[in-house]
Amino acid sequence: MCAASVLESLGLTKTRIEALSDGVFATLMTVLVLGLDISTRTEPTIFQQISAISGHILVYGLSFLVLGVYWVGHHNMFHYIKRTTRGFLWVNILFLMSVGIIPFSTTVYGPHIGDAQAIVFYGSNMIAASLFLYLIWWYSTRYRELTEKNLDPHLVSSVDRRILTGPVIFLIGIGLAFVFPLSSFILFISAIIYFILPGHIDIHFTRTDHSHKDDES
Amino acid sequence: MCAASVLESLGLTKTRIEALSDGVFATLMTVLVLGLDISTRTEPTIFQQISAISGHILVYGLSFLVLGVYWVGHHNMFHYIKRTTRGFLWVNILFLMSVGIIPFSTTVYGPHIGDAQAIVFYGSNMIAASLFLYLIWWYSTRYRELTEKNLDPHLVSSVDRRILTGPVIFLIGIGLAFVFPLSSFILFISAIIYFILPGHIDIHFTRTDHSHKDDES
Amino acid sequence: MCAASVLESLGLTKTRIEALSDGVFATLMTVLVLGLDISTRTEPTIFQQISAISGHILVYGLSFLVLGVYWVGHHNMFHYIKRTTRGFLWVNILFLMSVGIIPFSTTVYGPHIGDAQAIVFYGSNMIAASLFLYLIWWYSTRYRELTEKNLDPHLVSSVDRRILTGPVIFLIGIGLAFVFPLSSFILFISAIIYFILPGHIDIHFTRTDHSHKDDES
Amino acid sequence: MCAASVLESLGLTKTRIEALSDGVFATLMTVLVLGLDISTRTEPTIFQQISAISGHILVYGLSFLVLGVYWVGHHNMFHYIKRTTRGFLWVNILFLMSVGIIPFSTTVYGPHIGDAQAIVFYGSNMIAASLFLYLIWWYSTRYRELTEKNLDPHLVSSVDRRILTGPVIFLIGIGLAFVFPLSSFILFISAIIYFILPGHIDIHFTRTDHSHKDDES
């Protein structure tokens, strides 16, 4: 159907890369929970032990939703990508690597939710993952033409803005860490809610979807 | 074939969400086993060490079957769901998050099978997961019309009852924890057996299936 | 094509069960490695530390191959299964549960390769998994007719014999544990090699395959 | 379409083996991160704790990319493979087993990046994985004819050379370990970059791809 890319002829189609990515995300979401542990706690009751790691449980929730946001973002992108190259493949693996370190960042941040350095580390991980996600988008839409030809330039810049909002919020969160650490957590959660709520891209698509229906009629 | 949803045009089809969910469930089922550990036990023989964690092994079995029940329930639901929205996607991720914490609840409950607080924590996790599963169903059938149009209202209410039976049993189990903790485990296992056995939904389907065969003849 | 089963109308097709099973096997094969650990060893050099856990590394290899054998056996079976029922689904989940405990058995057996009790535990896990695999086969071919109709009875009994050879060998291995523990390991490895080598089933299929070619000509 | 192999008739198609392999690779890439841990560090600040395990973080990155290289190599190979046999299946499982031990090698090498013995162990793991990957290729192209018939002999020898370059570099890295340990890490990273960059195989394919386009015109 679509023009076969060089890489597809190598046997590495979009489907393959998506399968690996889905597997990595599913495992990451699960592996997060392994950081939660009360077996070495010395508090007398279970409730006190759990309450002692409540910060870590909150960060578990944050990281799970963060992985959800990256997964959604990654797949939305792949919707437009029609062809792949070796370079594209490796940009994806670098993105997965940066996302793959999130369980570690979670075990750094979780038990030290009020520690500025832990926030810097966690926030930096988020910024790195966002920038690699942006790199995938930039690579596909501008460096190499891997998307469909008639891609709306407003969509491209709308996705640009949406992805790059992340690093900005996380940078502010890192800055706040040195003033009032807990506000960073609140900001990170706010960032996630911003990404969960429908954005311009959805509106764009609803419109596209309607116009498609017009075409059909 | 089916009317394409807004989200499908975003590249996030039902298939995708199912792939992520299957991956999360498969990994969760496997990761449960990592809570079992005799390496730090001091009993003189292997049998004594294993017998010392027999409560944990029982809870491993319980959690594995619980995950089986949620997986079956989740998929049964997805059979009826024809379209997806961004909100639906996130309700699913919240469900996966509540299920994703089960390995932790297992390591809390496992070594403390007679501790009321551990039972409260484990039971609350089950209730949360059940309510999120119900939320998926409610969202798809009533809040947004994501299912096929001619969905039997008896089926909808039958699934309602089946899902909401879970939280009720788990609530009773939590209550019993303060009287006779081991009875909670017995009740939890009974709840699982109830869900494993065929219910009204199967009967509904067998009937539907027969009527289909009538149509064919 | 094939007559749709009751369960397929519930949305739980063979494909789904296979996807979950593949995910569980892939994760199990990977999770095995987490049992290997030299971080708490006190030997002066890396080589001495690794050599101190060489028994565990051997058992890692054994368990990996064992999982391979069960995976191959499970899939071979699924080739013949055309329909599913709720009961079939749960027999599968029980099989996955018994296989899912293998990483734990590995951490029990690995560091105690010469301990009779560890061998009994590991061998019992293998026997349980084999019997559940047999249960899937028995359930599909005799209790419920889930396979294709014209299934060769010689094939059915050939698969029977092949699966049930496992428990017999593992029982002997358990018996030998009390005489000369290391011979159990050698026997377990031999059992795996027996299952890796082509058996009557392959010969059966090669014949079937040839006859197919005859049909085509 | 293609001539059905004996094994395909056993229900173990190429797709299945790929699904298991993808699952193993996705889980391995994720499980690597579990080796990173600062919870037992005694340095006063988070940054000092993270900096204390910086060697391990570097080796995490190396192992992630190494897994990426093996995954890409494995899939490129599978593009040519049209049929499977029982032997082929087990050669693959042996390859997965050798790759599956990489997270352990990473926890051996990571905290001891300057230890010659750790480098020997890590390098040997890489060599073993490369040789098993080569075994898959040799088995498919020469021992059994599992590839498409008109496979370019230049391609076969080009893939040969590309795979066997790995063990040679890793052998040199092992040798350097006894002289200047850190140079081994630099060499390993260089090897990965060599495999990430496009090689003769890509050029071969670009040419093939062009000729295909000629055919179409």
Coordinates of N, CA and C in Angstrom, one line a residue, chain B residues 18 22 25-27 29-30 33-34 36-38 45-48 50 53 57 60-61 64-65 68-69 71-72 75-76 79 162 195-198 201-202 205-206 209, chain C residues 4-12 16-17 19-20 23-24 27-28 31 34 86 89-90 93-94 96-98 100-104 107-108 112 115 117-118 120-121:
Chain B
E18 N -5.7 -3.1 24.4 CA -5.6 -4.5 24.8 C -4.2 -5.1 24.9
D22 N -2.7 -6.7 28.2 CA -2.3 -8.0 28.2 C -0.8 -8.1 28.7
F25 N -0.8 -7.5 32.4 CA -1.3 -8.7 33.2 C -0.2 -9.8 33.2
A26 N 0.3 -10.1 32.0 CA 1.3 -11.1 31.9 C 2.5 -10.9 32.8
T27 N 3.0 -9.6 32.8 CA 4.1 -9.3 33.6 C 3.8 -9.3 35.1
M29 N 1.5 -11.2 36.6 CA 1.4 -12.6 37.0 C 2.8 -13.1 37.3
T30 N 3.8 -12.7 36.5 CA 5.1 -13.2 36.7 C 5.8 -12.6 37.9
V33 N 5.8 -13.7 41.7 CA 6.7 -14.7 42.3 C 8.0 -14.1 42.9
L34 N 8.3 -12.9 42.5 CA 9.5 -12.3 43.1 C 9.4 -12.0 44.5
L36 N 8.3 -14.1 46.7 CA 8.6 -15.3 47.4 C 10.1 -15.4 47.5
D37 N 10.6 -15.6 48.7 CA 12.1 -15.6 48.9 C 12.4 -16.3 50.2
I38 N 13.3 -17.3 50.1 CA 13.8 -18.0 51.3 C 15.2 -17.7 51.6
T45 N 16.4 -26.4 57.6 CA 16.2 -27.1 56.4 C 15.3 -26.3 55.4
I46 N 15.4 -26.7 54.1 CA 14.7 -26.1 53.0 C 13.2 -26.2 53.3
F47 N 12.7 -27.4 53.7 CA 11.3 -27.6 53.9 C 10.8 -26.7 55.0
Q48 N 11.6 -26.5 56.1 CA 11.2 -25.6 57.2 C 11.1 -24.2 56.7
I50 N 10.6 -23.2 53.5 CA 9.4 -23.0 52.6 C 8.1 -23.0 53.5
I53 N 7.2 -19.8 54.9 CA 6.6 -18.8 54.0 C 5.3 -19.4 53.3
I57 N 3.0 -18.2 50.1 CA 2.7 -19.0 48.9 C 1.2 -19.1 48.6
Y60 N 0.2 -15.9 47.1 CA 0.7 -15.9 45.7 C -0.4 -16.5 44.9
G61 N -0.8 -17.7 45.3 CA -1.9 -18.4 44.5 C -3.2 -17.6 44.4
F64 N -2.6 -14.6 42.0 CA -2.5 -15.1 40.6 C -3.9 -15.3 40.1
L65 N -4.8 -15.9 40.9 CA -6.1 -16.2 40.4 C -6.9 -14.9 40.4
G68 N -6.1 -13.4 37.2 CA -6.8 -14.1 36.2 C -8.3 -13.6 36.1
V69 N -8.9 -13.5 37.2 CA -10.3 -13.0 37.2 C -10.4 -11.6 36.6
W71 N -8.4 -10.2 34.5 CA -8.0 -10.3 33.1 C -9.2 -10.8 32.3
V72 N -9.8 -11.9 32.8 CA -11.0 -12.4 32.1 C -12.1 -11.3 32.0
H75 N -11.3 -8.5 29.6 CA -11.5 -8.9 28.2 C -12.9 -9.1 27.8
N76 N -13.7 -9.7 28.7 CA -15.1 -9.9 28.4 C -15.7 -8.6 28.1
H79 N -15.0 -7.1 24.7 CA -15.7 -7.7 23.6 C -16.9 -6.8 23.1
R162 N -22.4 -8.6 38.7 CA -21.3 -9.5 38.8 C -20.0 -8.8 39.3
F195 N -16.2 -16.3 41.0 CA -15.9 -15.6 39.7 C -15.4 -16.6 38.6
I196 N -14.7 -17.7 39.0 CA -14.2 -18.6 38.1 C -15.4 -19.5 37.5
L197 N -16.3 -19.8 38.4 CA -17.5 -20.6 37.9 C -18.3 -19.8 36.9
P198 N -19.0 -20.5 36.0 CA -19.8 -19.8 35.0 C -21.0 -19.1 35.7
I201 N -23.8 -14.4 33.0 CA -23.3 -13.8 31.7 C -23.0 -15.0 30.7
D202 N -22.5 -16.0 31.2 CA -22.2 -17.2 30.3 C -23.5 -17.7 29.8
F205 N -24.9 -15.7 27.2 CA -24.2 -15.9 25.9 C -24.5 -17.2 25.3
T206 N -24.6 -18.2 26.1 CA -25.0 -19.5 25.5 C -26.3 -19.3 24.7
D209 N -25.7 -17.4 21.7 CA -25.0 -18.3 20.8 C -26.0 -19.2 20.0
Chain C
A4 N -18.0 -21.2 16.2 CA -17.6 -20.3 17.3 C -18.1 -20.9 18.6
S5 N -17.1 -20.9 19.6 CA -17.5 -21.4 20.9 C -18.2 -20.4 21.7
V6 N -18.8 -20.8 22.8 CA -19.4 -19.9 23.8 C -18.4 -18.9 24.2
L7 N -17.2 -19.3 24.6 CA -16.3 -18.4 25.1 C -15.8 -17.4 24.1
E8 N -15.7 -17.8 22.8 CA -15.3 -16.9 21.8 C -16.3 -15.7 21.7
S9 N -17.5 -16.1 21.9 CA -18.6 -15.0 21.9 C -18.4 -14.1 23.1
L10 N -17.7 -14.6 24.1 CA -17.4 -13.8 25.3 C -16.2 -12.9 25.0
G11 N -15.5 -13.1 23.9 CA -14.4 -12.3 23.6 C -13.1 -12.9 24.0
L12 N -13.1 -14.1 24.5 CA -11.8 -14.7 24.9 C -11.4 -15.8 23.9
R16 N -6.2 -14.7 22.3 CA -6.0 -14.0 23.5 C -5.3 -14.8 24.6
I17 N -5.7 -16.1 24.8 CA -5.0 -16.9 25.8 C -3.6 -17.2 25.4
A19 N -1.7 -15.1 23.7 CA -1.0 -13.8 23.9 C -0.6 -13.7 25.4
L20 N -1.5 -14.0 26.3 CA -1.2 -13.9 27.7 C -0.1 -15.0 28.0
G23 N 3.2 -13.9 26.8 CA 3.8 -12.8 27.7 C 4.3 -13.4 29.0
V24 N 3.5 -14.3 29.6 CA 4.0 -14.9 30.8 C 5.3 -15.7 30.6
T27 N 8.3 -13.3 30.1 CA 8.7 -12.6 31.3 C 9.3 -13.6 32.3
L28 N 8.8 -14.8 32.4 CA 9.4 -15.8 33.2 C 10.8 -16.1 32.9
V31 N 12.8 -13.2 34.1 CA 12.8 -12.9 35.5 C 13.7 -13.9 36.2
L34 N 17.0 -12.7 37.6 CA 17.1 -11.9 38.8 C 17.5 -12.6 40.0
R86 N -14.9 -21.6 29.2 CA -14.5 -21.0 30.4 C -13.6 -21.9 31.2
L89 N -10.1 -22.1 29.8 CA -9.4 -20.9 30.1 C -8.8 -21.0 31.5
W90 N -9.5 -21.5 32.5 CA -9.0 -21.6 33.8 C -8.0 -22.7 34.0
I93 N -4.9 -21.0 33.0 CA -4.4 -20.1 34.1 C -3.7 -20.9 35.2
L94 N -4.3 -22.1 35.5 CA -3.7 -22.9 36.6 C -2.3 -23.4 36.1
L96 N -0.4 -21.8 33.9 CA 0.5 -20.7 34.0 C 1.0 -20.4 35.4
M97 N 0.1 -20.7 36.4 CA 0.4 -20.5 37.8 C 1.5 -21.4 38.2
S98 N 1.4 -22.7 37.8 CA 2.4 -23.7 38.2 C 3.7 -23.4 37.5
G100 N 4.6 -20.4 36.6 CA 5.0 -19.1 37.2 C 5.8 -19.2 38.4
I101 N 5.7 -20.3 39.1 CA 6.4 -20.5 40.3 C 7.9 -21.0 40.1
I102 N 8.2 -21.3 38.8 CA 9.5 -21.9 38.5 C 10.6 -20.9 38.9
P103 N 10.5 -19.6 38.7 CA 11.7 -18.7 39.2 C 11.9 -18.9 40.7
F104 N 10.8 -19.1 41.5 CA 11.0 -19.3 42.9 C 11.7 -20.6 43.1
T107 N 15.3 -20.3 42.6 CA 16.1 -19.7 43.7 C 16.2 -20.6 44.9
V108 N 15.3 -21.6 45.0 CA 15.4 -22.6 46.1 C 16.4 -23.6 45.7
H112 N 21.3 -24.5 46.4 CA 21.3 -25.7 47.2 C 21.2 -26.9 46.2
D115 N 21.1 -30.3 47.8 CA 20.2 -30.5 48.9 C 19.0 -31.3 48.5
Q117 N 16.1 -31.9 49.8 CA 14.8 -31.2 50.0 C 14.6 -30.2 48.9
A118 N 15.6 -29.5 48.5 CA 15.5 -28.5 47.4 C 15.2 -29.2 46.1
V120 N 13.5 -32.1 45.9 CA 12.1 -32.5 46.0 C 11.2 -31.3 45.6
F121 N 11.5 -30.1 46.1 CA 10.7 -29.0 45.8 C 10.7 -28.6 44.3

